[in-house]
C-alpha cells in the first residue's frame, strides 16, 4: 500500500511543472554561489585566501603573518616604482604609491554628470590609471590588515561592537582563548552558503506544495476516502498516507540537496571544509560572522542539512493536515498559502546565518544552538499533531 500511495505523488505533468519552477528558481536565487562568488572587490581578497591556504594550511602563525607582510612590502615597492615612472604620476607629480592614494582626496566630488569638462577629464584619467591590478592587490591586503589590527587586543576587538556581557564572554573564549581568529576561512562564505541553503529549502517547500496535497484532495472529491473508510482496515490507510507524505517530502529534499548543494564539492571552496568556522578574514568587512560552535566548516554544512530536513518534514506534516481537511482545491490553496508563508519566515530565521551570532533567532533569545532546538520542536509538533489527528479522525464514522 505504501508503494501505491507514493506513486500517486509523482505525476509527469506536475513533475514537469516542479522541474520548470526549480530551474527558474535556480537561475534567480541559487546559482550565485557557483557563478558569482567571489565577485567585485572580494575577488582580490579571495586570491589571498586561496594562496595562504596553499602556503600555510588551515591556520596562520605570527611567522606566517610576518611573511605576508614582507610580500606586501615588496608589492608596495613595485607600486612605488610604477607610480613614479608612469605618465599619470609624472603629470601629477606623484613620487610613490602613498602620494597616489593621498591624491584621491583632491579629486572632484559629486556626480560625473555635474562636473566641468576639466574635472571629468581628471576623473577619467584617474579611473583609467587606478585599474592596475597591483593597486587592487594592495587595497585588498590593506583591508585585511586593518581587520587584523582588531585582534591586537580584546579591547580593540570589542570597542567596535555592542553586545551583552554573556555574548562577550562567549566570543572572548572562542576567538581569543582558543585563538580561532587565526583560521583561514573566506569572508562571507558561510553567510552566502546559508542563504543558498535557505533558498533551496524554500524551493523544496514549493515543490512539496505542488506534488503532495492534491492527491488527497482528489480522493475527497471522488469520494474515494468514504469508500475506504467503510471498514476498519480501510481507515488504517491514513497512517500509510502520512508515512508516504513524509517519504515523498524526504525524497524531494534529498533530490534538491544533491542537485543544488552537492556541486560545492567540486568548487575551490571545498578545500575549506576542514577549517574552523571563525576567521580573522571576517573583520575585513565588519560582518561579525562569528560562531560559538567548535566544529569545522564541513560539519557546519551537515548541521544546515539537518535543519533543512527537520524544517522540510515539519512543513510536509502541515501539508498533510491541509490536504486531509480540504474538500476542494480552492480550500486547499487558501490553507496552503498561509502555511507556506509561515514556514518561509521560519526558514530564514532558522537557517540564514545558522549557528552564528548574527542569526536573528539567536539575537532574540541568546540561547546557544537555538536553531537546532527550534527545528526539533517544530518537527515534533508536526509529527505529534498528525498522530493525534489520525487517531481522532479514525474514530469518526464517515458513513453515518
Coordinates of C-alpha atoms in Angstrom, one line a residue:
X1 CA 0.0 0.0 0.0
X2 CA 2.9 2.4 0.8
X3 CA 4.2 2.0 -2.7
X4 CA 0.8 2.7 -4.2
X5 CA 0.4 5.9 -2.2
X6 CA 3.9 7.1 -3.2
X7 CA 3.2 6.6 -6.9
X8 CA 0.3 9.0 -6.6
X9 CA 2.6 11.9 -5.9
X10 CA 4.8 11.7 -8.9
X11 CA 2.7 12.5 -11.9
X12 CA 4.5 13.5 -15.1
X13 CA 2.7 16.9 -15.7
X14 CA 3.1 18.0 -12.1
X15 CA 6.8 16.8 -12.1
X16 CA 7.4 18.9 -15.2
X17 CA 5.9 22.0 -13.6
X18 CA 8.1 21.4 -10.5
X19 CA 11.1 21.0 -12.7
X20 CA 10.4 24.2 -14.5
X21 CA 9.9 26.1 -11.2
X22 CA 13.2 24.6 -9.9
X23 CA 15.1 25.7 -13.0
X24 CA 13.7 29.3 -12.8
X25 CA 14.3 29.4 -9.0
X26 CA 17.9 28.3 -9.5
X27 CA 18.6 31.0 -12.1
X28 CA 17.1 33.7 -10.0
X29 CA 18.2 32.7 -6.5
X30 CA 20.5 29.8 -6.2
X31 CA 23.3 30.0 -8.7
X32 CA 25.3 32.9 -7.2
X33 CA 27.5 30.6 -5.1
X34 CA 28.7 28.8 -8.2
X35 CA 28.7 31.6 -10.7
X36 CA 29.1 34.9 -8.9
X37 CA 31.2 34.3 -5.8
X38 CA 33.7 35.8 -5.3
X39 CA 32.7 39.0 -7.1
X40 CA 33.7 42.6 -7.1
X41 CA 36.4 43.6 -4.6
X42 CA 36.1 40.3 -2.9
X43 CA 37.9 38.6 -5.8
X44 CA 41.3 40.0 -4.8
X45 CA 40.7 39.1 -1.1
X46 CA 39.8 35.5 -2.1
X47 CA 43.0 35.3 -4.1
X48 CA 45.0 36.0 -1.0
X49 CA 42.9 33.4 0.9
X50 CA 43.5 30.7 -1.6
X51 CA 47.2 31.4 -1.7
X52 CA 47.5 31.5 2.1
X53 CA 45.6 28.3 2.4
X54 CA 48.0 26.6 0.0
X55 CA 51.1 28.1 1.6
X56 CA 50.2 27.9 5.3
X57 CA 47.4 25.4 5.8
X58 CA 44.3 25.8 7.9
X59 CA 45.7 28.5 10.3
X60 CA 48.3 31.2 10.3
X61 CA 51.0 31.8 12.9
X62 CA 52.8 35.1 13.7
X63 CA 55.6 34.0 11.4
X64 CA 53.1 33.4 8.6
X65 CA 51.7 36.9 9.1
X66 CA 55.2 38.3 9.0
X67 CA 55.9 36.5 5.7
X68 CA 52.7 38.0 4.3
X69 CA 53.8 41.5 5.5
X70 CA 57.1 41.1 3.7
X71 CA 55.3 40.1 0.5
X72 CA 53.1 43.2 0.9
X73 CA 56.1 45.5 1.3
X74 CA 57.5 44.0 -1.9
X75 CA 54.3 44.9 -3.7
X76 CA 54.5 48.4 -2.3
X77 CA 57.9 48.9 -3.8
X78 CA 56.6 47.7 -7.2
X79 CA 53.7 50.1 -6.8
X80 CA 56.0 53.0 -5.9
X81 CA 58.1 52.4 -9.0
X82 CA 55.1 52.1 -11.2
X83 CA 53.6 55.4 -10.0
X84 CA 56.9 57.2 -10.3
X85 CA 57.6 56.1 -13.8
X86 CA 54.0 56.4 -15.1
X87 CA 52.8 59.2 -17.3
X88 CA 50.0 59.8 -14.8
X89 CA 52.5 60.0 -11.9
X90 CA 54.7 62.5 -13.8
X91 CA 51.8 64.6 -14.8
X92 CA 50.5 64.9 -11.2
X93 CA 54.0 65.0 -9.6
X94 CA 53.5 61.7 -7.7
X95 CA 56.6 60.1 -6.3
X96 CA 55.1 56.9 -4.8
X97 CA 52.0 54.8 -4.0
X98 CA 51.3 56.7 -0.8
X99 CA 51.2 60.0 -2.6
X100 CA 48.9 58.5 -5.2
X101 CA 46.4 57.4 -2.5
X102 CA 46.6 60.8 -0.8
X103 CA 45.9 62.5 -4.2
X104 CA 42.5 60.8 -4.2
X105 CA 41.4 63.3 -1.6
X106 CA 41.8 66.1 -4.1
X107 CA 39.7 64.5 -6.8
X108 CA 36.4 66.2 -7.8
X109 CA 33.4 65.2 -5.8
X110 CA 29.9 64.5 -6.8
X111 CA 28.2 63.0 -9.9
X112 CA 30.3 62.9 -13.0
X113 CA 27.3 64.3 -14.9
X114 CA 27.6 67.5 -12.9
X115 CA 31.3 68.0 -13.4
X116 CA 33.0 70.5 -15.7
X117 CA 34.9 69.1 -18.8
X118 CA 38.2 69.6 -16.9
X119 CA 37.1 67.7 -13.8
X120 CA 35.5 65.0 -15.9
X121 CA 38.8 64.5 -17.8
X122 CA 40.7 64.4 -14.5
X123 CA 38.4 61.7 -13.1
X124 CA 38.7 59.7 -16.3
X125 CA 42.5 59.7 -16.2
X126 CA 42.4 58.7 -12.5
X127 CA 39.9 55.8 -13.2
X128 CA 42.0 54.5 -16.1
X129 CA 45.2 54.6 -14.0
X130 CA 43.6 53.0 -11.0
X131 CA 42.6 49.9 -12.9
X132 CA 46.1 48.4 -12.5
X133 CA 45.8 45.0 -10.8
X134 CA 48.7 45.9 -8.5
X135 CA 46.6 48.6 -6.8
X136 CA 43.7 46.1 -6.3
X137 CA 46.1 43.6 -4.6
X138 CA 47.4 46.3 -2.3
X139 CA 43.9 47.7 -1.4
X140 CA 42.7 44.2 -0.6
X141 CA 45.5 43.4 1.7
X142 CA 45.2 46.8 3.4
X143 CA 41.6 45.9 4.2
X144 CA 42.6 42.6 5.6
X145 CA 45.4 44.2 7.5
X146 CA 43.0 46.7 9.1
X147 CA 40.9 43.8 10.2
X148 CA 43.9 42.0 11.7
X149 CA 44.6 45.1 13.8
X150 CA 41.4 44.4 15.8
X151 CA 42.9 41.3 17.2
X152 CA 45.9 43.0 18.8
X153 CA 43.9 43.1 22.0
X154 CA 40.4 42.3 23.3
X155 CA 39.8 46.0 23.8
X156 CA 40.4 46.8 20.2
X157 CA 38.0 44.0 19.2
X158 CA 35.1 44.9 21.5
X159 CA 35.4 48.6 21.1
X160 CA 33.7 48.4 17.7
X161 CA 30.7 46.2 18.6
X162 CA 27.9 46.3 21.0
X163 CA 27.0 43.1 22.8
X164 CA 25.8 41.7 26.1
X165 CA 28.2 40.5 28.8
X166 CA 27.2 36.9 28.1
X167 CA 27.9 37.2 24.4
X168 CA 31.2 39.0 25.0
X169 CA 32.3 36.2 27.3
X170 CA 31.5 33.5 24.7
X171 CA 33.2 35.5 21.9
X172 CA 36.2 36.0 24.1
X173 CA 36.5 32.3 24.8
X174 CA 36.1 31.1 21.2
X175 CA 38.0 33.9 19.5
X176 CA 40.9 34.7 21.9
X177 CA 41.3 31.9 24.3
X178 CA 41.1 29.3 21.6
X179 CA 42.7 31.6 19.0
X180 CA 40.1 30.7 16.4
X181 CA 40.7 34.0 14.8
X182 CA 43.8 32.5 13.2
X183 CA 41.8 30.2 11.0
X184 CA 41.7 30.7 7.2
X185 CA 38.1 30.8 6.0
X186 CA 36.9 33.2 3.2
X187 CA 34.9 36.2 4.4
X188 CA 31.2 35.9 3.6
X189 CA 31.3 32.2 2.5
X190 CA 29.3 30.8 5.4
X191 CA 26.7 33.5 5.1
X192 CA 26.4 33.1 1.4
X193 CA 26.1 29.3 1.7
X194 CA 23.4 29.6 4.4
X195 CA 21.4 32.0 2.3
X196 CA 21.8 29.5 -0.6
X197 CA 20.5 26.6 1.6
X198 CA 17.6 28.7 2.9
X199 CA 16.5 29.5 -0.7
X200 CA 16.9 25.8 -1.6
X201 CA 14.6 24.8 1.3
X202 CA 12.0 27.4 0.1
X203 CA 12.1 25.7 -3.3
X204 CA 11.7 22.3 -1.7
X205 CA 8.6 23.5 0.2
X206 CA 7.1 25.0 -3.0
X207 CA 7.7 21.6 -4.8
X208 CA 6.0 19.8 -1.8
X209 CA 3.0 22.1 -2.1
X210 CA 2.7 21.2 -5.8
X211 CA 3.3 17.5 -5.6
X212 CA 1.9 16.2 -2.3
X213 CA -1.5 17.6 -1.1
X214 CA -3.6 17.5 -4.3
X215 CA -3.6 13.7 -4.2
X216 CA -5.6 13.6 -1.0
X217 CA -8.0 16.4 -2.1
X218 CA -8.7 14.4 -5.2
X219 CA -9.6 11.4 -3.0
X220 CA -12.1 13.6 -1.2
X221 CA -13.6 14.9 -4.4
X222 CA -14.1 11.4 -5.8
X223 CA -15.5 10.1 -2.5
X224 CA -12.7 7.5 -2.5
X225 CA -11.9 8.3 1.1
X226 CA -15.5 7.5 2.2
X227 CA -15.3 4.1 0.4
X228 CA -12.0 3.3 2.0
X229 CA -13.2 4.2 5.5
X230 CA -16.2 1.9 5.3
X231 CA -14.1 -0.7 7.1
X232 CA -11.6 -0.7 10.0
X233 CA -8.8 -1.9 7.7
X234 CA -9.6 0.9 5.2
X235 CA -9.3 3.5 7.9
X236 CA -5.8 2.4 8.8
X237 CA -4.7 3.6 5.3
X238 CA -4.5 7.2 6.6
X239 CA -1.3 6.2 8.6
X240 CA 0.2 4.9 5.4
X241 CA -0.7 8.1 3.6
X242 CA 1.0 10.2 6.3
X243 CA 4.1 8.0 6.0
X244 CA 4.0 8.3 2.2
X245 CA 3.8 12.1 2.5
X246 CA 6.9 12.2 4.8
X247 CA 8.8 9.8 2.5
X248 CA 7.8 11.9 -0.5
X249 CA 9.0 15.1 1.2
X250 CA 12.2 13.4 2.2
X251 CA 12.8 12.4 -1.5
X252 CA 12.1 15.9 -2.7
X253 CA 14.5 17.5 -0.2
X254 CA 17.2 14.9 -0.9
X255 CA 17.0 15.4 -4.7
X256 CA 17.2 19.2 -4.4
X257 CA 20.1 18.9 -1.9
X258 CA 22.0 16.7 -4.3
X259 CA 21.3 18.9 -7.3
X260 CA 21.9 22.3 -5.7
X261 CA 24.2 21.8 -2.8
X262 CA 26.4 18.8 -3.8
X263 CA 28.2 20.8 -6.6
X264 CA 30.1 22.8 -3.9
X265 CA 32.3 19.8 -3.5
X266 CA 33.7 20.5 -7.0
X267 CA 34.5 24.1 -6.3
X268 CA 37.6 25.7 -4.7
X269 CA 35.6 26.2 -1.6
X270 CA 35.8 22.5 -0.8
X271 CA 39.3 23.0 0.5
X272 CA 37.9 24.9 3.5
X273 CA 35.7 22.0 4.7
X274 CA 38.2 21.2 7.5
X275 CA 38.6 24.9 8.5
X276 CA 37.0 26.1 11.7
X277 CA 34.1 28.5 11.5
X278 CA 35.8 31.6 12.7
X279 CA 38.5 33.6 11.0
X280 CA 40.4 37.0 11.1
X281 CA 39.1 37.5 7.5
X282 CA 35.7 38.2 8.8
X283 CA 36.8 41.6 10.1
X284 CA 37.6 42.7 6.5
X285 CA 34.0 43.8 6.2
X286 CA 32.9 44.0 9.8
X287 CA 30.2 41.5 9.3
X288 CA 30.7 39.9 12.7
X289 CA 30.4 36.4 11.3
X290 CA 31.4 34.5 14.4
X291 CA 30.1 31.2 15.7
X292 CA 30.3 29.6 19.2
X293 CA 30.3 26.1 17.7
X294 CA 33.6 24.2 17.9
X295 CA 33.1 22.4 14.5
X296 CA 34.6 22.6 11.1
X297 CA 33.0 24.4 8.1
X298 CA 32.2 20.9 6.6
X299 CA 30.5 19.8 9.8
X300 CA 28.5 23.0 9.9
X301 CA 27.2 22.3 6.4
X302 CA 25.9 18.9 7.7
X303 CA 24.1 20.8 10.5
X304 CA 22.5 23.0 7.9
X305 CA 21.4 19.9 6.0
X306 CA 19.9 18.5 9.3
X307 CA 17.9 21.8 9.7
X308 CA 16.7 21.5 6.2
X309 CA 15.3 18.0 6.8
X310 CA 13.7 19.0 10.1
X311 CA 12.0 22.1 8.8
X312 CA 11.1 20.5 5.5
X313 CA 9.5 17.4 7.1
X314 CA 7.7 19.7 9.5
X315 CA 6.2 21.5 6.5
X316 CA 5.1 18.3 4.9
X317 CA 3.3 17.4 8.2
X318 CA 1.4 20.7 7.8
X319 CA 0.8 19.9 4.1
X320 CA -0.8 16.6 5.1
X321 CA -3.2 18.2 7.5
X322 CA -4.1 20.8 4.9
X323 CA -4.9 18.1 2.4
X324 CA -6.9 16.0 4.7
X325 CA -9.1 18.9 5.8
X326 CA -9.7 20.4 2.4
X327 CA -12.8 19.4 0.4
X328 CA -11.6 21.0 -2.8
X329 CA -8.6 22.6 -4.5
X330 CA -9.5 26.1 -3.7
X331 CA -9.9 25.3 0.0
X332 CA -6.5 23.6 -0.1
X333 CA -4.9 26.6 -1.7
X334 CA -6.4 29.0 0.8
X335 CA -4.8 27.0 3.6
X336 CA -1.5 26.2 1.9
X337 CA -0.6 29.8 1.1
X338 CA -0.5 31.0 4.7
X339 CA 1.2 27.8 5.8
X340 CA 3.9 28.4 3.3
X341 CA 4.2 32.0 4.4
X342 CA 4.7 31.0 8.0
X343 CA 7.4 28.4 7.0
X344 CA 9.2 30.9 4.8
X345 CA 9.7 33.1 7.8
X346 CA 10.8 30.1 9.9
X347 CA 13.1 29.0 7.1
X348 CA 15.1 32.3 7.0
X349 CA 15.0 32.7 10.8
X350 CA 16.5 29.3 11.4
X351 CA 18.8 28.7 8.5
X352 CA 20.1 32.1 7.4
X353 CA 23.4 32.6 9.4
X354 CA 22.6 29.4 11.3
X355 CA 24.7 28.9 14.4
X356 CA 26.3 32.3 14.0
X357 CA 25.9 35.2 16.4
X358 CA 24.1 37.4 13.8
X359 CA 21.3 34.8 13.4
X360 CA 18.1 36.7 14.1
X361 CA 16.7 33.9 16.3
X362 CA 19.8 33.8 18.4
X363 CA 19.9 37.6 18.8
X364 CA 16.3 37.5 20.1
X365 CA 16.9 34.7 22.7
X366 CA 20.7 34.4 23.2
X367 CA 20.1 30.7 23.6
X368 CA 23.1 28.8 22.1
X369 CA 22.1 26.5 19.2
X370 CA 18.5 27.7 19.4
X371 CA 18.2 27.0 15.7
X372 CA 18.5 23.2 16.2
X373 CA 16.3 23.2 19.3
X374 CA 13.6 25.2 17.5
X375 CA 13.7 22.9 14.4
X376 CA 13.4 19.8 16.6
X377 CA 10.4 21.3 18.4
X378 CA 8.7 22.2 15.2
X379 CA 9.3 18.8 13.7
X380 CA 7.9 17.0 16.9
X381 CA 4.9 19.3 16.9
X382 CA 4.2 18.3 13.3
X383 CA 4.5 14.6 13.9
X384 CA 2.6 14.5 17.2
X385 CA -0.1 16.8 15.8
X386 CA -0.7 14.4 12.9
X387 CA -0.7 11.4 15.2
X388 CA -3.4 13.0 17.3
X389 CA -5.4 14.0 14.2
X390 CA -5.1 10.5 12.8
X391 CA -6.3 8.8 16.0
X392 CA -9.2 11.2 16.3
X393 CA -10.4 11.0 12.7
X394 CA -10.2 7.2 12.6
X395 CA -12.9 7.1 15.3
X396 CA -15.3 9.1 13.1
X397 CA -17.8 7.2 11.0
X398 CA -17.9 9.0 7.7
X399 CA -20.9 6.9 6.5
X400 CA -23.2 7.7 9.5

